[in-house]
Short mmCIF file of C-alpha atoms in Angstrom, two decimals:
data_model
loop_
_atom_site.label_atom_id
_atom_site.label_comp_id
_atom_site.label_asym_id
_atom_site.label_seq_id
_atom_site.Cartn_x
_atom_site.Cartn_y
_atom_site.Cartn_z
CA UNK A 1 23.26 -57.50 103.08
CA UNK A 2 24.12 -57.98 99.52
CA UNK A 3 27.39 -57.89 97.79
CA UNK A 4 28.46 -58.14 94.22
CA UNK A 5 31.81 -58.62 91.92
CA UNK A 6 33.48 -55.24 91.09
CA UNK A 7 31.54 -53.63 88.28
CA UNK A 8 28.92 -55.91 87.62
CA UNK A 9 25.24 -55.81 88.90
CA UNK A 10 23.36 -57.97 91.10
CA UNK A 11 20.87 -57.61 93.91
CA UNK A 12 19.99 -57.85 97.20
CA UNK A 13 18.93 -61.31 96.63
CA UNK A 14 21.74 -62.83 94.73
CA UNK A 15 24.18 -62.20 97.36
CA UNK A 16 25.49 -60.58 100.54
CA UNK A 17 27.28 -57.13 101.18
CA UNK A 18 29.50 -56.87 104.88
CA UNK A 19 28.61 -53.09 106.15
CA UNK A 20 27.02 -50.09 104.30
CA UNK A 21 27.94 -49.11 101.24
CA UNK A 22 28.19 -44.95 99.84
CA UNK A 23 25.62 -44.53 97.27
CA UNK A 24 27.42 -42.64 94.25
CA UNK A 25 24.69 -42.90 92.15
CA UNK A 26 21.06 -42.99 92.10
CA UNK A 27 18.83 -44.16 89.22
CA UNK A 28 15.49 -45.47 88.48
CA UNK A 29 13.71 -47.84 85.80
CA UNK A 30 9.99 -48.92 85.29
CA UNK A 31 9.13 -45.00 85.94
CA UNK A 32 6.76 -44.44 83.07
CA UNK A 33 4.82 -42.04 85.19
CA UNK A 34 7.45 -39.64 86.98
CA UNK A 35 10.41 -38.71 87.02
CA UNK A 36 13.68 -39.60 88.50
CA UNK A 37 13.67 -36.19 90.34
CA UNK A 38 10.06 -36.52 91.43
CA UNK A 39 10.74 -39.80 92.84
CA UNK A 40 13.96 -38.79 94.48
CA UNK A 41 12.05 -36.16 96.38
CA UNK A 42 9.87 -39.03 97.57
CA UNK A 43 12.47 -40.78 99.64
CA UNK A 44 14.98 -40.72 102.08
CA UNK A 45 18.39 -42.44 100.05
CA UNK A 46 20.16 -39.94 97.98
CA UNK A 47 23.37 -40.02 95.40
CA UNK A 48 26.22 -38.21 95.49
CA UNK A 49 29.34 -37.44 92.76
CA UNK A 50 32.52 -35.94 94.16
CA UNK A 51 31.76 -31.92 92.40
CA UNK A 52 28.58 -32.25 94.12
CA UNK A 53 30.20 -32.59 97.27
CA UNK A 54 32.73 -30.06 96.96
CA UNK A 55 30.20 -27.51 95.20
CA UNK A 56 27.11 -27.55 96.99
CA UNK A 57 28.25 -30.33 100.42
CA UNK A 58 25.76 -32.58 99.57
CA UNK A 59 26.58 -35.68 101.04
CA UNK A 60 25.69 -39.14 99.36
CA UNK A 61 23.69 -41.37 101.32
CA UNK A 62 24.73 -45.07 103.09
CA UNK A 63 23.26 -47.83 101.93
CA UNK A 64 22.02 -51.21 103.93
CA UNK A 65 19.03 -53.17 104.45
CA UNK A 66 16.91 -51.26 107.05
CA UNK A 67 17.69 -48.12 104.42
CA UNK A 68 16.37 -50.08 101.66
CA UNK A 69 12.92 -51.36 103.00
CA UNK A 70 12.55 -47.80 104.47
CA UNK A 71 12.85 -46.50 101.15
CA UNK A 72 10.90 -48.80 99.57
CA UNK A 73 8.08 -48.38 102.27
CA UNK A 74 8.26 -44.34 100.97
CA UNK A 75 8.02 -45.33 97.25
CA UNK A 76 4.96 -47.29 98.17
CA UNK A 77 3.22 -44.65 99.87
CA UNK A 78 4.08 -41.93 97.29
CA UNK A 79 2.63 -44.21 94.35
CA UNK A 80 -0.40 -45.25 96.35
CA UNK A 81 -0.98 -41.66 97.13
CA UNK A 82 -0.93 -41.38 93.46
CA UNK A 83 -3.05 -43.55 92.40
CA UNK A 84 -0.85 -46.49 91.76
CA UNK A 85 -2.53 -49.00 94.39
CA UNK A 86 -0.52 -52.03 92.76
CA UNK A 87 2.84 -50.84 92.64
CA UNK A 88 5.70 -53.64 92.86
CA UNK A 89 9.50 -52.38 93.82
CA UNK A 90 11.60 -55.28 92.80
CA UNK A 91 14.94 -56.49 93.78
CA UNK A 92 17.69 -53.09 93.49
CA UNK A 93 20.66 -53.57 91.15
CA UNK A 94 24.02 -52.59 92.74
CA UNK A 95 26.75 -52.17 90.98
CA UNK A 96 30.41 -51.57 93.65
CA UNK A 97 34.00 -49.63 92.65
CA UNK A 98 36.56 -51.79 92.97
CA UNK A 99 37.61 -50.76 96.48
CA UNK A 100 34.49 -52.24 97.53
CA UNK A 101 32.82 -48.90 99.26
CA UNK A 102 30.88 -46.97 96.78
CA UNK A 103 27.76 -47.61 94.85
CA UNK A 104 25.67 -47.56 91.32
CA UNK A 105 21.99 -47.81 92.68
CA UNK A 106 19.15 -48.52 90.23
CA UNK A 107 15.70 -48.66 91.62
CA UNK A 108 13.42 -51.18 89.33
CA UNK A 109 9.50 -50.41 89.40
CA UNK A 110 6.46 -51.69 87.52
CA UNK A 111 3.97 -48.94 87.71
CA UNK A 112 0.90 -50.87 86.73
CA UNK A 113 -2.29 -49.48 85.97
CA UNK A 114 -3.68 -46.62 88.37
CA UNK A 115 -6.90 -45.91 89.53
CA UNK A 116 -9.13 -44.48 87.79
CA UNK A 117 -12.41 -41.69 88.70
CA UNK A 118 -15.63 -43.58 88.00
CA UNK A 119 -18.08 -41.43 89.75
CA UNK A 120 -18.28 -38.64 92.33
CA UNK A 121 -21.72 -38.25 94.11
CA UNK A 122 -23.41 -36.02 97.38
CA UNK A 123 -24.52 -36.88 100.15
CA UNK A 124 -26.02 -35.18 103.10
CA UNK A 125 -28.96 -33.41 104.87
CA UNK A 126 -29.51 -30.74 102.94
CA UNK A 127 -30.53 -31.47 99.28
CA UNK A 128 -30.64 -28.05 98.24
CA UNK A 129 -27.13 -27.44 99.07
CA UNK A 130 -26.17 -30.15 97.43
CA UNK A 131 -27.54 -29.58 94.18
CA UNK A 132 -25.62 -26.40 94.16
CA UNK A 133 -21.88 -28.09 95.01
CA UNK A 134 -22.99 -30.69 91.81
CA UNK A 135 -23.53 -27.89 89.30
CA UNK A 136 -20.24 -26.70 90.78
CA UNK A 137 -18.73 -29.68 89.60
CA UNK A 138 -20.79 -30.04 86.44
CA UNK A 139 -19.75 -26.26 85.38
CA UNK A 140 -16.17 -27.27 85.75
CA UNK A 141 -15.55 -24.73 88.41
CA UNK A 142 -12.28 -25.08 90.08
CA UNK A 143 -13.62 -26.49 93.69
CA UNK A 144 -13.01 -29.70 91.99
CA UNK A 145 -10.12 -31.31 90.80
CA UNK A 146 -10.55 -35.07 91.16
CA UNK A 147 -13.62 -35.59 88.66
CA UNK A 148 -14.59 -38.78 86.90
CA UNK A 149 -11.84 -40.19 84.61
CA UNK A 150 -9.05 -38.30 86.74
CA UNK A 151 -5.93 -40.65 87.81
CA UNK A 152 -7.25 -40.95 91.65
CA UNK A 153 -4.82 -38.69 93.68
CA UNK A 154 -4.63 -38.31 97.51
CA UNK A 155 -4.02 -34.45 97.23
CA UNK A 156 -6.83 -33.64 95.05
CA UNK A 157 -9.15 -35.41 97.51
CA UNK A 158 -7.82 -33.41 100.56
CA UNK A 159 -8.01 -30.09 98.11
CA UNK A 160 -11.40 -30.95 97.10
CA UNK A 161 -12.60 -31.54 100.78
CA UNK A 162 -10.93 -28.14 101.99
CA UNK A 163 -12.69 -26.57 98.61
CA UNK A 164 -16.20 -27.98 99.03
CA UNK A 165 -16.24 -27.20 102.51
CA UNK A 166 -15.44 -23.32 101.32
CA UNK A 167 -17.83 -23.13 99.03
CA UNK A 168 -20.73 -23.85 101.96
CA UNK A 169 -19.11 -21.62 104.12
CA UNK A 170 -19.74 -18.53 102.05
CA UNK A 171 -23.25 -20.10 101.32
CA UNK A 172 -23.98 -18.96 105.46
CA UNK A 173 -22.51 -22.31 107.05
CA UNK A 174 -19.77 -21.13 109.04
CA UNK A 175 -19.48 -24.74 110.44
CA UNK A 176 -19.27 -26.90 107.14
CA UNK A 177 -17.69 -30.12 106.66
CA UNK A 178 -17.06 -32.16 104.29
CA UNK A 179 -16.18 -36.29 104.18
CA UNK A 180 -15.20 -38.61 101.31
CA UNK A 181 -16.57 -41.52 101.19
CA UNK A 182 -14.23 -43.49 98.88
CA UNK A 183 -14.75 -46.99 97.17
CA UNK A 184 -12.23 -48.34 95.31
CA UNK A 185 -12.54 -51.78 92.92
CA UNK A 186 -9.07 -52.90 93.01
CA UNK A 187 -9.52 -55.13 90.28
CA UNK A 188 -11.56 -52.45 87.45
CA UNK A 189 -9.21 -50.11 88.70
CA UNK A 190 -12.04 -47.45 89.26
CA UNK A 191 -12.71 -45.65 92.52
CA UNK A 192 -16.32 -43.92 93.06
CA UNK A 193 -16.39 -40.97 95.63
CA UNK A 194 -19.14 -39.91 97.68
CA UNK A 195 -19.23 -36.58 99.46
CA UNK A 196 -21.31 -36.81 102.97
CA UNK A 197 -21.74 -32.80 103.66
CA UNK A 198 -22.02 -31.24 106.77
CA UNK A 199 -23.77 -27.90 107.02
CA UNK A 200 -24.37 -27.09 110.09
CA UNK A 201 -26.73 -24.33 111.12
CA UNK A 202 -27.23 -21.18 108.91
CA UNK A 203 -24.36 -18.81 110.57
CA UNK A 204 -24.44 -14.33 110.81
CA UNK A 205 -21.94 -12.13 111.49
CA UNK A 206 -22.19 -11.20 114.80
CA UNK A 207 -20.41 -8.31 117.34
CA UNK A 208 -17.28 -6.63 115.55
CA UNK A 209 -14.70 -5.43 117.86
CA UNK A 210 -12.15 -3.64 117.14
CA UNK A 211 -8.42 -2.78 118.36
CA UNK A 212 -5.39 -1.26 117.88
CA UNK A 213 -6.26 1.98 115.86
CA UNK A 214 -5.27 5.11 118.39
CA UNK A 215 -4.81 7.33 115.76
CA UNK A 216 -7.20 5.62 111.95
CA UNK A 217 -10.84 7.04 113.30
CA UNK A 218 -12.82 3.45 113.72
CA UNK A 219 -15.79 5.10 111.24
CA UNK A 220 -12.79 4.31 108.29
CA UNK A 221 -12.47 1.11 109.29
CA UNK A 222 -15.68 0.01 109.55
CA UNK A 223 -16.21 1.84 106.06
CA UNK A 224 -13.77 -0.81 104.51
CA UNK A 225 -15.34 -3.71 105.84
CA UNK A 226 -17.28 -5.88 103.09
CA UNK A 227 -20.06 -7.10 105.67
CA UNK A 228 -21.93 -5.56 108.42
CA UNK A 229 -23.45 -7.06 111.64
CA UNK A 230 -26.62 -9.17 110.99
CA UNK A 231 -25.42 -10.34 107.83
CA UNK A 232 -25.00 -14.08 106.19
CA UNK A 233 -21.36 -15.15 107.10
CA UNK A 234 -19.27 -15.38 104.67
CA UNK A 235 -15.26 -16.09 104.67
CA UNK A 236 -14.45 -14.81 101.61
CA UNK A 237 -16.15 -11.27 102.84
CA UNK A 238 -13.92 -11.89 105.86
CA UNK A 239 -10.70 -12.29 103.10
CA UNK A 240 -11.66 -9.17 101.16
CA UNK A 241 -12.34 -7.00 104.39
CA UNK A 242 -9.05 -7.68 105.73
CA UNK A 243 -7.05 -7.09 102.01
CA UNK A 244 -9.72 -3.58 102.15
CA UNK A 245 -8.38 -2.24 105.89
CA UNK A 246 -4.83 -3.10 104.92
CA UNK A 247 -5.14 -1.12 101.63
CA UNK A 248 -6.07 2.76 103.96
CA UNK A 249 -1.90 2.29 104.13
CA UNK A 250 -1.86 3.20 107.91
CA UNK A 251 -1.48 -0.07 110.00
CA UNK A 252 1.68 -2.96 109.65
CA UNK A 253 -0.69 -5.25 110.68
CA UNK A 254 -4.55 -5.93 109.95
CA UNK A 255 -6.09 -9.35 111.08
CA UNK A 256 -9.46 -10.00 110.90
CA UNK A 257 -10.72 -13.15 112.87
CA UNK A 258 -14.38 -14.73 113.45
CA UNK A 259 -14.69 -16.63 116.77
CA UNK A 260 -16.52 -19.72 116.26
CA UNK A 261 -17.79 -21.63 118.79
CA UNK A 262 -17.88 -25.76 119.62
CA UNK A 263 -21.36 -25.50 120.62
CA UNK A 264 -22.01 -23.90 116.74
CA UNK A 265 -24.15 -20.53 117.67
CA UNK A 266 -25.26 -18.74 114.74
CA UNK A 267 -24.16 -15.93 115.48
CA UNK A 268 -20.24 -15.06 114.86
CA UNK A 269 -18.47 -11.85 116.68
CA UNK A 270 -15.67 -10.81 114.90
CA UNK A 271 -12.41 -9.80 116.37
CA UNK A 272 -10.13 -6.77 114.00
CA UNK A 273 -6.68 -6.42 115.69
CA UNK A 274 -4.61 -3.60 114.03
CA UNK A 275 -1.06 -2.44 114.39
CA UNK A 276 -0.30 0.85 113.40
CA UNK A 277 2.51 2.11 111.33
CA UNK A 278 4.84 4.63 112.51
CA UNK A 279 3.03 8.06 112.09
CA UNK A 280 6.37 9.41 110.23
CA UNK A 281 9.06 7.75 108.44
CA UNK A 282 12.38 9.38 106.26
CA UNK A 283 14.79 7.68 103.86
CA UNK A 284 17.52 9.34 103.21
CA UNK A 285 20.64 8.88 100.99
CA UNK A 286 23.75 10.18 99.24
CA UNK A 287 25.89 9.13 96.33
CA UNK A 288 28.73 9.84 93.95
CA UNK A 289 28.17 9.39 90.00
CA UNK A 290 30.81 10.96 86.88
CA UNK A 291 27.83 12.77 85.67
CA UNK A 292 26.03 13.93 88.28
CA UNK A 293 28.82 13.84 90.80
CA UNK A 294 27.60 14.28 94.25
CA UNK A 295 23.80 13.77 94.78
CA UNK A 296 21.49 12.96 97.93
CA UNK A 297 18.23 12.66 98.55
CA UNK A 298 15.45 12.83 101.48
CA UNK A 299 11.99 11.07 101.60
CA UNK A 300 9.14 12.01 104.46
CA UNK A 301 5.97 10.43 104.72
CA UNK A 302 3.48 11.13 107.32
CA UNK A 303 0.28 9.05 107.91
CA UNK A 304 -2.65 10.46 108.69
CA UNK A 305 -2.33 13.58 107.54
CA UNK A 306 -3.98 15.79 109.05
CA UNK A 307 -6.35 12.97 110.19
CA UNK A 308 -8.46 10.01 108.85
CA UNK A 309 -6.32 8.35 106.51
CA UNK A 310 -4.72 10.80 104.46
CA UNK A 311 -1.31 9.90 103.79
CA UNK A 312 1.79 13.35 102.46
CA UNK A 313 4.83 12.49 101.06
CA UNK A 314 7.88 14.65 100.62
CA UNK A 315 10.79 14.21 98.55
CA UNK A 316 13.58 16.39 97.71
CA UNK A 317 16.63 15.84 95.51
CA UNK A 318 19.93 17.30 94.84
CA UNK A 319 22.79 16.47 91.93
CA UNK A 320 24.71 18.54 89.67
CA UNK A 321 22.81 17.44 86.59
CA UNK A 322 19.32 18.04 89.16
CA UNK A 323 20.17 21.03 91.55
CA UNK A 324 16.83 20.86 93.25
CA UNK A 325 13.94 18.92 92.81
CA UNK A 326 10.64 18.48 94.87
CA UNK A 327 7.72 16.55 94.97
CA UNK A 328 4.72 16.52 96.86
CA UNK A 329 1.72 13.96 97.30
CA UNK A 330 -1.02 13.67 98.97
CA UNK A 331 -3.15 10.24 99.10
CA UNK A 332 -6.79 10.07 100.08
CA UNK A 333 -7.31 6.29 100.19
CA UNK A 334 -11.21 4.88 100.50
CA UNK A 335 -12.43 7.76 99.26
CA UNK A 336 -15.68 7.12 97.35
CA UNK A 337 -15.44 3.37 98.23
CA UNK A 338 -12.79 0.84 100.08
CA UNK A 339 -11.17 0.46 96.52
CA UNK A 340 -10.60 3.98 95.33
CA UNK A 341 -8.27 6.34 96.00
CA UNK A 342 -6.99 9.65 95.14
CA UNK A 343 -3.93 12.03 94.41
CA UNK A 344 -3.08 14.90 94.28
CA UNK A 345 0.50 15.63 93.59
CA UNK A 346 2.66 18.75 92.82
CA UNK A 347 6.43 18.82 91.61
CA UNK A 348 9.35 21.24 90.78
CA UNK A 349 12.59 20.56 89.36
CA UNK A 350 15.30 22.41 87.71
CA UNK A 351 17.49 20.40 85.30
CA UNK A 352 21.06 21.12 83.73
CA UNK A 353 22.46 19.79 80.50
CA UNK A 354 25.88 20.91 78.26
CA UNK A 355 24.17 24.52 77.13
CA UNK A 356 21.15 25.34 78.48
CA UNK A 357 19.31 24.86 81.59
CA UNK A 358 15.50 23.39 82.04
CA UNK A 359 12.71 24.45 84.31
CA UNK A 360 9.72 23.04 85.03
#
């Protein structure tokens, strides 16, 4: 363990330190690339002043060897994962109170240069497909984020995988994959990627079942759902047909899952479990104001009204400035397609001002 004269820096080399020491303060240099925050979040050791304590209990964190090469073990993954292959964490300078048990921290880096995006290529068995992920990537569509002349990032490989693997399941190919193939010249700096693509077979939607709708007739539901049996698979037609139930306003709960299979058949049932919403539900309140002194109000809506998916809603409101006030509505959601819907909605009120009186 290192140790140090009161008030003046050394390191971890210079000298030795008896115990751990209370890190009052954190700071980095070398960090051309991020910030101290950024890099704080990146590891376990943590600062601490006294108002931080006593304003938000955020305690400071103890410093001793085993802390300090686990630390510098996390800054080395996070700049790796970054790009930064050759990162070098030097010696720490300390800095001690004169009591001997707190300390100034500062965290000395050299960056170097990162890795750099040379090329990005496709690999796998089916050509065609693979032509069409390129032009993805020549188009500058947003599957891809780690293109040639990016900084080489961990994340945007992982997002890119999840992405590319997306995009061929809408193509039909419930079953895709995607692997990167990644080589890296640690010397040039430059990393070329290769994407091996897995397919798998051609996929359909298969059997829908459905659950959970006692009172929604199942001919609405079926109405909102952006695919049919027999058709290509597709998840984002899964997405939207899930958002398009949930929209009819009469079920808490709408999940729509396909059930795929380790043995990969091409044909995919599809599972809707629903979860209706109460058929009725009132809000109510009441309130005091120096205008309109004592007021209240009620709310009733009823779902599926009187049937299908027709939703009423009731309100009625009292004050001195409002004496009475009602309003009726009456939703037809889905009603020339899963996105449209319409209202129909009556009101009557009778308002007072200093004067006169207003009807309407």
């Amino acid at each position: 363990m290192p140790h140090r004269a009161t008030g003046q820096a050394s390191s971890i080399g210079q000298s030795k330190i008896a115990g751990e020491l209370q890190i009052r303060k954190l700071k980095f240099e070398g960090n051309e690339h991020f910030s101290d925050k950024e890099l704080k979040e990146a590891i376990s050791i943590s600062g601490g002043s006294w108002l931080g304590k006593k304003l938000f209990s955020k305690e400071s964190s103890w410093f001793s060897d085993d802390a300090w090469q686990m630390n510098v073990r996390e800054l080395r993954h996070f700049y790796q994962s970054e790009g930064f292959i050759d990162i070098v964490v030097h010696e720490p300078l300390l800095i001690t109170n004169p009591k001997g048990t707190k300390l100034k921290l500062t965290i000395v880096l050299s960056e170097n240069r990162p890795v750099t995006i040379d090329t990005v290529f496709f690999a796998g068995p089916d050509t065609t497909l693979n032509k069409q992920v390129k032009e993805q990537m020549v188009k500058g569509s947003n599957i891809f984020s780690a293109l040639p002349g990016e900084r080489f990032r961990d994340e945007m490989i992982w997002n890119d995988r999840d992405r590319i693997a997306g995009f061929m399941v809408n193509k039909g190919f419930a079953y895709a994959e995607a692997r990167p193939l990644i080589d890296i010249d640690t010397i040039a700096k430059n990393a070329d990627i290769t994407w091996e693509t897995a397919p798998g077979p051609l996929s359909y939607f298969g059997e829908i079942t459905i659950s959970g709708h006692a009172r929604t007739p199942e001919r609405l539901i079926r109405r909102q759902l952006a695919f049919s049996q027999g058709e290509l698979y597709s998840r984002e037609k899964l997405n939207r047909s899930q958002q398009q139930v949930f929209q009819l306003g009469t079920f808490r709960v709408a999940s729509i899952k396909a059930q795929l299979s380790h043995d990969m058949k091409d044909s995919i049932p599809v599972s809707i479990t629903l979860a209706e919403a109460p058929a009725s539900t009132t809000r109510a309140g009441v309130g005091l104001g120096r205008e309109d002194k004592f007021r209240t109000f009620v709310e009733f809506q009823i779902l599926n009204f009187p049937g299908g998916a027709r939703r009423l809603n009731i309100f009625a409101k009292h004050s001195a400035l409002e004496p009475y006030r009602f309003d009726v509505k009456l939703t037809q959601p889905a009603l020339f397609s899963p996105n449209s819907t319409a209202v129909l909605a009556a009101s009557v009120k009778k308002q007072k001002e200093s004067g006169f009186e207003l009807f309407s």
